[in-house]
CSV table of C-alpha atoms and ligand atoms in Angstrom, one decimal:
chain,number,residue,atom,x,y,z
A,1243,UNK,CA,43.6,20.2,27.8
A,1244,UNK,CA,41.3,21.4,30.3
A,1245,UNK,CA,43.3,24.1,32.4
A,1246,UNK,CA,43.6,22.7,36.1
A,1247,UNK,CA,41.2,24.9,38.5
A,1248,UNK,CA,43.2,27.4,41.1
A,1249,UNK,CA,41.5,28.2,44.5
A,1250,UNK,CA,42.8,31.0,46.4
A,1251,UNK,CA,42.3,30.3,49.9
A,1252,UNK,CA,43.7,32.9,53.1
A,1253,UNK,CA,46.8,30.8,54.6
A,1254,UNK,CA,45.7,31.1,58.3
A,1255,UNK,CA,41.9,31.2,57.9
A,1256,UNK,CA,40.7,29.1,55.0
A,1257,UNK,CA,37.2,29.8,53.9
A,1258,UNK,CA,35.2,26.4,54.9
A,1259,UNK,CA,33.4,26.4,51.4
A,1260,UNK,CA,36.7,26.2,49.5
A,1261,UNK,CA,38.1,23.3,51.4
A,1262,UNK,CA,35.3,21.3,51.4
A,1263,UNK,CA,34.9,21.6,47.6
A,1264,UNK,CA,38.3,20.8,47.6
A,1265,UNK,CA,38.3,17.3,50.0
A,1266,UNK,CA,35.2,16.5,48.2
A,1267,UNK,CA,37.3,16.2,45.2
A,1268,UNK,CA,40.0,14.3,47.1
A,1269,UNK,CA,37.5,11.9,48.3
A,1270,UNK,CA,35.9,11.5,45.1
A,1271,UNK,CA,39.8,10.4,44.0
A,1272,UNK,CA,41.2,13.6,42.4
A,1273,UNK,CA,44.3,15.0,42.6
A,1274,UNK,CA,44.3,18.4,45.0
A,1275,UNK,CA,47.6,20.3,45.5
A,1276,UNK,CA,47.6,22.1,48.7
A,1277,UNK,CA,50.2,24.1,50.9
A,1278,UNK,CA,51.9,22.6,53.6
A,1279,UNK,CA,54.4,24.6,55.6
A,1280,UNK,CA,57.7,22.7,54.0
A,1281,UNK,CA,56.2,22.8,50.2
A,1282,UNK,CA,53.1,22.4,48.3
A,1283,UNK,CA,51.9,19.2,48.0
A,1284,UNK,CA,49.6,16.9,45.5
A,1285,UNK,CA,47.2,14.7,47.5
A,1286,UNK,CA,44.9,12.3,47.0
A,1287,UNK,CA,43.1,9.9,49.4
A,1288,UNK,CA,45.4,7.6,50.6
A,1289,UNK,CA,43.3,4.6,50.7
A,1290,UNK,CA,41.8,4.7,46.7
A,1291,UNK,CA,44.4,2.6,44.7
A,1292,UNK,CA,42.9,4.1,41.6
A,1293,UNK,CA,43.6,7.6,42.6
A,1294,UNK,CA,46.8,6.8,44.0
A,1295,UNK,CA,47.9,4.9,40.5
A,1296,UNK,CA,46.9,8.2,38.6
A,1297,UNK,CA,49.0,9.9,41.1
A,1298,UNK,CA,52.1,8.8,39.4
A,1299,UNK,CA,51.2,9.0,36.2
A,1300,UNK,CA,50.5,12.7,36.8
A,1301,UNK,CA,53.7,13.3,38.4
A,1302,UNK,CA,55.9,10.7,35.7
A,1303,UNK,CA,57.1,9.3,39.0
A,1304,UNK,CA,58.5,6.0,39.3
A,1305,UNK,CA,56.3,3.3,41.1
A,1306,UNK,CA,59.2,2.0,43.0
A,1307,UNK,CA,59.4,5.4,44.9
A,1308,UNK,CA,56.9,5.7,47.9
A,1309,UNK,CA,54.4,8.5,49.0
A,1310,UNK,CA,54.5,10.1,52.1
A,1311,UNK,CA,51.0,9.6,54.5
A,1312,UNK,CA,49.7,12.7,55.5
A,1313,UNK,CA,47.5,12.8,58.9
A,1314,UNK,CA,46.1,15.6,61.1
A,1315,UNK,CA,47.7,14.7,64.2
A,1316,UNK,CA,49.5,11.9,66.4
A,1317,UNK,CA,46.2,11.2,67.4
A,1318,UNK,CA,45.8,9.5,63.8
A,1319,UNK,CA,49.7,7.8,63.9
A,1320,UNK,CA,48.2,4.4,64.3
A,1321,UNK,CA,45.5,4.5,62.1
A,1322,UNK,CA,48.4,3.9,59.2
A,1323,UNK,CA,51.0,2.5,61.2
A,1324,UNK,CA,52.1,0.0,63.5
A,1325,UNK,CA,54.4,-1.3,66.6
A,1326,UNK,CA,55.2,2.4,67.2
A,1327,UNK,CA,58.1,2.7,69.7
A,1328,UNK,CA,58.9,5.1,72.6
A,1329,UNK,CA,60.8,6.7,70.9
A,1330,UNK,CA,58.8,7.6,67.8
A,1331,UNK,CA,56.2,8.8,70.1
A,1332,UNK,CA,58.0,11.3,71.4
A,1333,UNK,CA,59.3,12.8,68.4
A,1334,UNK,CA,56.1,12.6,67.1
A,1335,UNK,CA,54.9,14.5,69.9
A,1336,UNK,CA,57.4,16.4,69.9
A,1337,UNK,CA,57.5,17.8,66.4
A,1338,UNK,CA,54.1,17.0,65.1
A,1339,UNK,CA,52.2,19.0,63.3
A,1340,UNK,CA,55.5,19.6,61.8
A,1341,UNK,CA,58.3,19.5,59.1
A,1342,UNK,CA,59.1,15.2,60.6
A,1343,UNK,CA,58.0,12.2,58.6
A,1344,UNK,CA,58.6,9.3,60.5
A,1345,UNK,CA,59.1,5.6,58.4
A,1346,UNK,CA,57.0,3.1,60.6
A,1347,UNK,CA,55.7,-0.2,59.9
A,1348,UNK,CA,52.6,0.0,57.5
A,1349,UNK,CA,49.2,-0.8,58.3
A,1350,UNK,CA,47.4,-3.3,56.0
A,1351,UNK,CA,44.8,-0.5,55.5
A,1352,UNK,CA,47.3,1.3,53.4
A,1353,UNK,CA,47.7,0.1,49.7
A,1354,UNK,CA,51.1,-1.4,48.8
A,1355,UNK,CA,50.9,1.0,46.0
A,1356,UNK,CA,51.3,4.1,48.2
A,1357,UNK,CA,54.5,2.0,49.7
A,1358,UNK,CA,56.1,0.9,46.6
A,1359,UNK,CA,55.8,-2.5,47.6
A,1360,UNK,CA,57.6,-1.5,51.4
A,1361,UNK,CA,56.4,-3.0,54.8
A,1362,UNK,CA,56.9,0.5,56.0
A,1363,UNK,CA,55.4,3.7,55.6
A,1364,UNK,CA,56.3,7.2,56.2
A,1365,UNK,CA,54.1,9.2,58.0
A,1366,UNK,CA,53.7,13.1,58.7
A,1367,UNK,CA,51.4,15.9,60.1
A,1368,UNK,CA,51.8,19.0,58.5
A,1369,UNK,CA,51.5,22.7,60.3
A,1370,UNK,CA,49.4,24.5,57.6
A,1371,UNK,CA,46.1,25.5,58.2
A,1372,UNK,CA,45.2,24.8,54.7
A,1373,UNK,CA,46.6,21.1,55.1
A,1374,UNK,CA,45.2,20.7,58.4
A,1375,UNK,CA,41.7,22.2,57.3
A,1376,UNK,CA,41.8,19.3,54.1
A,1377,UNK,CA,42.7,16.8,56.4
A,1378,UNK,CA,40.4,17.3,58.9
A,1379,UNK,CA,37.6,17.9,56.3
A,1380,UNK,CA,38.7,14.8,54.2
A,1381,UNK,CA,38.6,12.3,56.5
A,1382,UNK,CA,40.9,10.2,54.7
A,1383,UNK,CA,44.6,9.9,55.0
A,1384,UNK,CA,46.3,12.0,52.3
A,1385,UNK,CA,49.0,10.4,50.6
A,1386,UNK,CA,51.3,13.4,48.9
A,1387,UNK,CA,54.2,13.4,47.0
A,1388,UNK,CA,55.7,17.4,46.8
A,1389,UNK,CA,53.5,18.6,44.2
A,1390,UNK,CA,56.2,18.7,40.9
A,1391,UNK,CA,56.9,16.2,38.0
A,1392,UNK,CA,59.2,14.0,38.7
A,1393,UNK,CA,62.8,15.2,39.3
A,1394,UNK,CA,61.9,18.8,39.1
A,1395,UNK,CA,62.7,21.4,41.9
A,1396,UNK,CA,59.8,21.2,44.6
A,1397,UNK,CA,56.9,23.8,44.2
A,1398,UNK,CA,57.0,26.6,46.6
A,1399,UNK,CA,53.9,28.4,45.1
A,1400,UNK,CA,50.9,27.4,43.6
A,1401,UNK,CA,52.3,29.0,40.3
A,1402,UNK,CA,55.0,26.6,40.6
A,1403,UNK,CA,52.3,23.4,40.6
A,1404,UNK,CA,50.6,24.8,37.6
A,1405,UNK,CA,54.4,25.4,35.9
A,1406,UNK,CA,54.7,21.6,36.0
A,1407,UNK,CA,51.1,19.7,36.2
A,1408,UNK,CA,48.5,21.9,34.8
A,1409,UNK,CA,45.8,20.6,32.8
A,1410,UNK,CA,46.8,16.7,34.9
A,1411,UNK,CA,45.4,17.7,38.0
A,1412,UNK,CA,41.8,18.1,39.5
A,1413,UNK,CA,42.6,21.6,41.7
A,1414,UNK,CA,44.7,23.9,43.5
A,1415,UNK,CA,44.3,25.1,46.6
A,1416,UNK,CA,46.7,28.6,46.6
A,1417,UNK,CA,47.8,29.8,49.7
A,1418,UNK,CA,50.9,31.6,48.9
A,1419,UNK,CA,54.5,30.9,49.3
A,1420,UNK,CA,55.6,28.0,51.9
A,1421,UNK,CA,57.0,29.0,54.5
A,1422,UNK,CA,59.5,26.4,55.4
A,1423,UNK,CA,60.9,25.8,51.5
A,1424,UNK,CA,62.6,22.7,51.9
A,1425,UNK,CA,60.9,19.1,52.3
A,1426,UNK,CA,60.5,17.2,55.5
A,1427,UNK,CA,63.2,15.3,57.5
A,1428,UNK,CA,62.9,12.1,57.5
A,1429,UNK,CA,63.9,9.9,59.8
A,1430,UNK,CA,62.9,5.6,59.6
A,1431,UNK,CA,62.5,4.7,63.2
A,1432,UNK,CA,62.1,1.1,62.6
A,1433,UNK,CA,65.6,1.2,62.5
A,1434,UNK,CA,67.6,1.3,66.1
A,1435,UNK,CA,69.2,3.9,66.2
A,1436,UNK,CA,66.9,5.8,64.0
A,1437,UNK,CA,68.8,6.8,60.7
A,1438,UNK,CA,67.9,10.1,58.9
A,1439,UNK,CA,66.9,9.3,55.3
A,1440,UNK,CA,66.6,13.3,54.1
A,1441,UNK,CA,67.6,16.1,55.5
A,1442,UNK,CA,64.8,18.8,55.4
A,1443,UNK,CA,63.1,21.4,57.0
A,1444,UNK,CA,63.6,20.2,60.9
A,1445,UNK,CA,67.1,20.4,61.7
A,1446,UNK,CA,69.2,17.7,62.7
A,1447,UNK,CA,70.7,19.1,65.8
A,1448,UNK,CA,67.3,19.7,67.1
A,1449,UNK,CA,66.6,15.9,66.4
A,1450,UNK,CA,69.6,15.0,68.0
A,1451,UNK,CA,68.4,16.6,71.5
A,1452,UNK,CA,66.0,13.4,71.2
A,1453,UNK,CA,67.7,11.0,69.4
A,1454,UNK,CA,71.6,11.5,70.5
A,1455,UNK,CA,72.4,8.6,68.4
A,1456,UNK,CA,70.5,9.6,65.5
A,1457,UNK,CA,72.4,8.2,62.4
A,1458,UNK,CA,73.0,10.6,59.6
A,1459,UNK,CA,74.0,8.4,56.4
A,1460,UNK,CA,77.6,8.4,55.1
A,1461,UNK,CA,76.6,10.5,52.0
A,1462,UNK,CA,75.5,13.3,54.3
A,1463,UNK,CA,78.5,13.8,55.9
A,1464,UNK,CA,81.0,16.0,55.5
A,1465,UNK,CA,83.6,13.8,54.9
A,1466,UNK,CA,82.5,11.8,52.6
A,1467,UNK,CA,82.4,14.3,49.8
A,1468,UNK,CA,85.5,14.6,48.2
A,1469,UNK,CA,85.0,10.2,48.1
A,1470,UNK,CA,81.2,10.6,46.6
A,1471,UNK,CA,81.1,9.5,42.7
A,1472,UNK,CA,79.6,11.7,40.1
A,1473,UNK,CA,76.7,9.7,39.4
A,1474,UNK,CA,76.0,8.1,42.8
A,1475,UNK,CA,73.0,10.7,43.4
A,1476,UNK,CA,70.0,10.6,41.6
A,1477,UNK,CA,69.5,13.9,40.0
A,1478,UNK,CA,66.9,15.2,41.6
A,1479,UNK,CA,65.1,18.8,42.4
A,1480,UNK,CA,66.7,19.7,38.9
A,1481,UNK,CA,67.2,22.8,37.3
A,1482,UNK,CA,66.8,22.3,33.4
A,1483,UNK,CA,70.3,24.3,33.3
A,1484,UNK,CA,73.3,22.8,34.3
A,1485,UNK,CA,74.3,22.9,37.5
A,1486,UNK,CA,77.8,23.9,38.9
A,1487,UNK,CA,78.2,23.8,42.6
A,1488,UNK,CA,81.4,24.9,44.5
A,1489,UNK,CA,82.6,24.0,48.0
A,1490,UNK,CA,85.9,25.7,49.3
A,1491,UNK,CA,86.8,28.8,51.6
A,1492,UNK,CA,84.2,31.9,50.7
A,1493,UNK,CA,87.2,34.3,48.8
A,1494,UNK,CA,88.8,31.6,47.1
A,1495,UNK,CA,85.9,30.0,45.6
A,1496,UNK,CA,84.3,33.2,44.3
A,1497,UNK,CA,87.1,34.0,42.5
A,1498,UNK,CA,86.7,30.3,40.8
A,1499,UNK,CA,83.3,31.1,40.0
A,1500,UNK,CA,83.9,34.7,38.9
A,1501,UNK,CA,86.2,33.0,36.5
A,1502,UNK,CA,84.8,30.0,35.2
A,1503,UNK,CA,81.3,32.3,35.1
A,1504,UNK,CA,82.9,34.5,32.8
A,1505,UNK,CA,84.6,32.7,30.2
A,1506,UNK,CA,81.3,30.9,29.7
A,1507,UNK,CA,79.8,34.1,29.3
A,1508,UNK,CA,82.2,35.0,26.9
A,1509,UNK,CA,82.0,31.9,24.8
A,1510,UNK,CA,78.0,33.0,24.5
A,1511,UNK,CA,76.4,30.6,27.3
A,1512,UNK,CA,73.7,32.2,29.4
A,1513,UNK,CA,75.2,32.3,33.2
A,1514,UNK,CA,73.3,32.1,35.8
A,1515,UNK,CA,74.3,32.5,39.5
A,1516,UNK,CA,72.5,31.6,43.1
A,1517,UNK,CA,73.8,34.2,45.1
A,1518,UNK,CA,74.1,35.1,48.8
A,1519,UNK,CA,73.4,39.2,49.9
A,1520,UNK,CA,76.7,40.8,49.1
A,1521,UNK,CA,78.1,38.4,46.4
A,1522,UNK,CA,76.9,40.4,43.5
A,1523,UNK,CA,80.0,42.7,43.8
A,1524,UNK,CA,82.0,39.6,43.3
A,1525,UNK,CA,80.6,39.0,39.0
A,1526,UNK,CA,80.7,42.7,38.5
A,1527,UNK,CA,80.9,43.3,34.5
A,1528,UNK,CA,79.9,40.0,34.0
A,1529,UNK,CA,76.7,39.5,31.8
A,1530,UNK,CA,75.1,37.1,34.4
A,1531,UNK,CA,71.8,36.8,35.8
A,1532,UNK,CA,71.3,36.4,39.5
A,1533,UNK,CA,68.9,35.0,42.0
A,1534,UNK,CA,69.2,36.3,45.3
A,1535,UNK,CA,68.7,33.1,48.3
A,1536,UNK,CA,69.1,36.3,51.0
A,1537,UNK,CA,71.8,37.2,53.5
A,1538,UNK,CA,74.0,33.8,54.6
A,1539,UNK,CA,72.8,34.7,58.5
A,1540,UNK,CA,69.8,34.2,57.4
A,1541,UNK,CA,69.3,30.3,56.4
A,1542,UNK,CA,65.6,30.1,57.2
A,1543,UNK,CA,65.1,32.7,54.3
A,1544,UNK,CA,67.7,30.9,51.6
A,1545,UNK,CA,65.8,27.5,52.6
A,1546,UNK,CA,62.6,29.3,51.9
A,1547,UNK,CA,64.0,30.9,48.4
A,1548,UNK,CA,66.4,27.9,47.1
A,1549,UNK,CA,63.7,26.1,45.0
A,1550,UNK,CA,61.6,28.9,43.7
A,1551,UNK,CA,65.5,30.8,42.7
A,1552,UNK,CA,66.0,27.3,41.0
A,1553,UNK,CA,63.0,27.6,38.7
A,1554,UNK,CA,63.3,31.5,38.3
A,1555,UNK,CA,66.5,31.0,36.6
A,1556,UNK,CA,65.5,28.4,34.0
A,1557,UNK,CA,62.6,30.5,33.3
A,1558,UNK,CA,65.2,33.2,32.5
A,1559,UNK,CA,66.6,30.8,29.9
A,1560,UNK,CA,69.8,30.4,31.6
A,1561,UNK,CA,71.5,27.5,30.8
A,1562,UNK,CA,74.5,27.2,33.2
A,1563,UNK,CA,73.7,27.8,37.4
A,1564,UNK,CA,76.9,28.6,39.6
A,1565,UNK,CA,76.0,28.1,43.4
A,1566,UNK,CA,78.4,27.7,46.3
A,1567,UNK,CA,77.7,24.6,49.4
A,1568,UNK,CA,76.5,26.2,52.5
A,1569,UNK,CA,78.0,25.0,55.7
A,1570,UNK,CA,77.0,21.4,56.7
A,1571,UNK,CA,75.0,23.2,59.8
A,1572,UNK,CA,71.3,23.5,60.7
A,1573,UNK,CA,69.3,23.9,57.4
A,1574,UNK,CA,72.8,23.9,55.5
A,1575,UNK,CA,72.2,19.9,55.8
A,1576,UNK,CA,69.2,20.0,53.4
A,1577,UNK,CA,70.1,23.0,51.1
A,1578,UNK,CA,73.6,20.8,50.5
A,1579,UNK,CA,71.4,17.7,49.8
A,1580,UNK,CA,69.1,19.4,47.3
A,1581,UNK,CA,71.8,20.9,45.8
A,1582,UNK,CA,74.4,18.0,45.3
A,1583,UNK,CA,71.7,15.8,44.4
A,1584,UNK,CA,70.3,19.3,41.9
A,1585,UNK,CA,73.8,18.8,40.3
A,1586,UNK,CA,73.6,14.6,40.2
A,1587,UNK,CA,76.8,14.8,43.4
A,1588,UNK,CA,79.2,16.6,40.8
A,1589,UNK,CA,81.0,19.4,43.4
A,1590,UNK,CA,84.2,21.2,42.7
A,1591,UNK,CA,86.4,21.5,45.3
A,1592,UNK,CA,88.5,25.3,45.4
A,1593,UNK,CA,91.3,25.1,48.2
B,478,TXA,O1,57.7,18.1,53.2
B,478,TXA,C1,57.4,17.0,52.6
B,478,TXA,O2,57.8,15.9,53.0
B,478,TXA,C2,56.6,17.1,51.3
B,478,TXA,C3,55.2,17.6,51.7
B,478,TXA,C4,54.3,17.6,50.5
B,478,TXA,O3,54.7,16.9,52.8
B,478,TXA,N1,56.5,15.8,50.7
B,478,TXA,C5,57.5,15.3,50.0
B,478,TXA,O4,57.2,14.1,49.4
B,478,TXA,O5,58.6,15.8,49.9
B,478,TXA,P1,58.1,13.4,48.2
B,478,TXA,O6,57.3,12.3,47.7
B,478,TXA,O7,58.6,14.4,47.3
B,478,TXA,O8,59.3,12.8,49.0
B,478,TXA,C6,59.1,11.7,49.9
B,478,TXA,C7,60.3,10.9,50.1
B,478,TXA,C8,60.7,10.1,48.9
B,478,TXA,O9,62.0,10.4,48.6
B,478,TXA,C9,60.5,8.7,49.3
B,478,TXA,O10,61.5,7.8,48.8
B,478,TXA,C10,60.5,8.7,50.9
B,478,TXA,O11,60.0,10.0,51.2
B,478,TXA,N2,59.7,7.7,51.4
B,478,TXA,C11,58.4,7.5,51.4
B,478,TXA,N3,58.0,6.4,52.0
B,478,TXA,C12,59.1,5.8,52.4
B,478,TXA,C13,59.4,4.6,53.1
B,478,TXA,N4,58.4,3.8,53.5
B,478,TXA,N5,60.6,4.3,53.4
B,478,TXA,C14,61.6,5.1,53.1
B,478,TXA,N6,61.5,6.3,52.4
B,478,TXA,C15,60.2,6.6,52.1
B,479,MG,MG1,59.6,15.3,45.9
């Protein structure tokens, strides 16, 4: 194996030289991972089949499951997409470069390989330098899956590309840490009302002051938990260990976990536990081994942590995680949906 080549580049002023080594590569139809502000992401030109094809091999991701379209700006919207309404415009406007992908019809220009076969395609500018540097240097539409094999927790850090695809991949361009931590929002606006399709790192009340209708699906809502099926999520953004996830009032559920945490300990499991500032005191004695996702006032900073906490416990070796739901609120929406879907839906309810 030939050890994938890292580039350390400066976040807000990446040196010219490195990035256009690096969208020469692209456009010669590697495989570049690069930061974007939500989570690192691995590119290639959108328009090669060949390099898109290799794309999923790389990542083991199912054809059927399409890639997102990166562009520099709205400028470049309908260069990939089509019949773009009002609507769409202004969110793109609104939010671009940004944590929004927006589903829109496709363009012939791009492959159906990059679609999965759709007649839509989902569209977004990021905020990086770095990604805006590649992009503007490329040329080319980027198509980019978050850069992780398939099913795994997205990569906050270049570290966490190389963790997964080293040695399958033509380059890393390392920034540092993401700032954002959790994935786009996507919204499909070919739809009227435009429906959300993933929670992610713009929140959905600030979408709402454009889209009052917006439609969040059924399995995003809070009342449709306690009805969801085990099984009904894909597991997804998976920690190798088990996953246990809690919902219930604060008191009542850490005393569940301290429990349940505990015996498992006991019977020789390794425990691990995604904790908020302050819940430490809570496992005391216990042999567990924390991750800390930051005070609960501060949801920006447990969005930013959640993924990399995710992956810093399996490297630990634990092979049980204990986390509790945020509220349904802000970036709660996303750190719930990676989470449920982390632990394939399966939640116990504490009253
Ligand atoms: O923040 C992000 O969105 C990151 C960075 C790298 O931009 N990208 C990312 O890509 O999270 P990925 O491939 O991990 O997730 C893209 C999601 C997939 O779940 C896919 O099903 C959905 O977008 N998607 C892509 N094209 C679509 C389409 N035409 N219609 C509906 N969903 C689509
Ligand atoms: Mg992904």
């Amino acid at each position: 194996m030939t050890p994938t080549p890292v580039w350390p580049v400066d976040a807000s002023r990446p040196d010219p030289t490195v990035i256009e080594a690096a969208a020469a590569c692209l456009r010669n139809g590697g495989l570049v991972a690069f930061p974007t502000e939500t989570v690192y992401g691995l590119g290639v030109d959108a328009l090669n089949v060949e390099a898109v094809r290799r794309l999923f091999v790389a990542k083991g991701r199912p054809a059927t499951d399409p890639l997102i379209v990166h562009v520099p700006g709205v400028a470049q919207l309908e260069s990939v997409a089509h019949s773009v309404s009002v609507l769409a415009w202004q969110l793109a406007e609104a939010f671009w470069p940004g944590p929004l992908t927006l589903v829109l019809p496709r363009r012939p220009i791009v492959p159906l390989e990059v679609t999965a076969g759709k007649e839509t395609v989902a569209v977004r500018a990021p905020s990086h330098p770095v990604a805006q540097a590649l992009l503007a240097v490329a040329r080319t539409p980027i198509a980019a899956p978050s850069a992780n094999r398939f099913s795994r927790p997205s990569p906050t850090t270049a570290q966490h590309v190389l963790d997964d695809l080293n040695g399958l991949i033509d380059g890393v361009l390392d920034a540092g840490p993401t700032n954002i931590g959790l994935e786009s929002t996507i919204v499909d606006v070919t739809r009227t009302p435009p429906h959300v399709l993933r929670p992610g790192g713009l929140k959905l009340e600030t979408l709402r002051r454009f889209v009052p209708n917006l439609v969040v699906s059924e399995r995003f809502l809070e009342e449709s938990i306690a009805a969801d099926a085990p099984g009904m999520f894909l597991k997804h953004y998976a920690p190798c260990a088990e996953l246990r996830l809690y919902e219930g009032p604060r008191e009542a559920v850490l005393a569940a976990m301290r429990l349940a945490a505990g015996a498992l300990a006991q019977a020789g499991r390794r425990v691990g536990v995604l904790a908020l500032a302050g819940e430490a005191v809570h496992f005391a004695g216990l042999p567990v081994e924390w991750a800390d996702l930051g005070p609960e006032s501060e949801p920006e900073e447990i969005g930013r942590r959640l993924f990399a906490a995710l992956r810093d416990l399996d490297a630990r070796g634990v092979e049980v995680i204990f986390a509790r739901l945020p509220a349904p609120e802000g970036l709660g929406w996303a750190v719930r949906d990676r989470l449920r879907r982390a632990a394939a839906g399966h939640i116990i309810k504490v009253e």
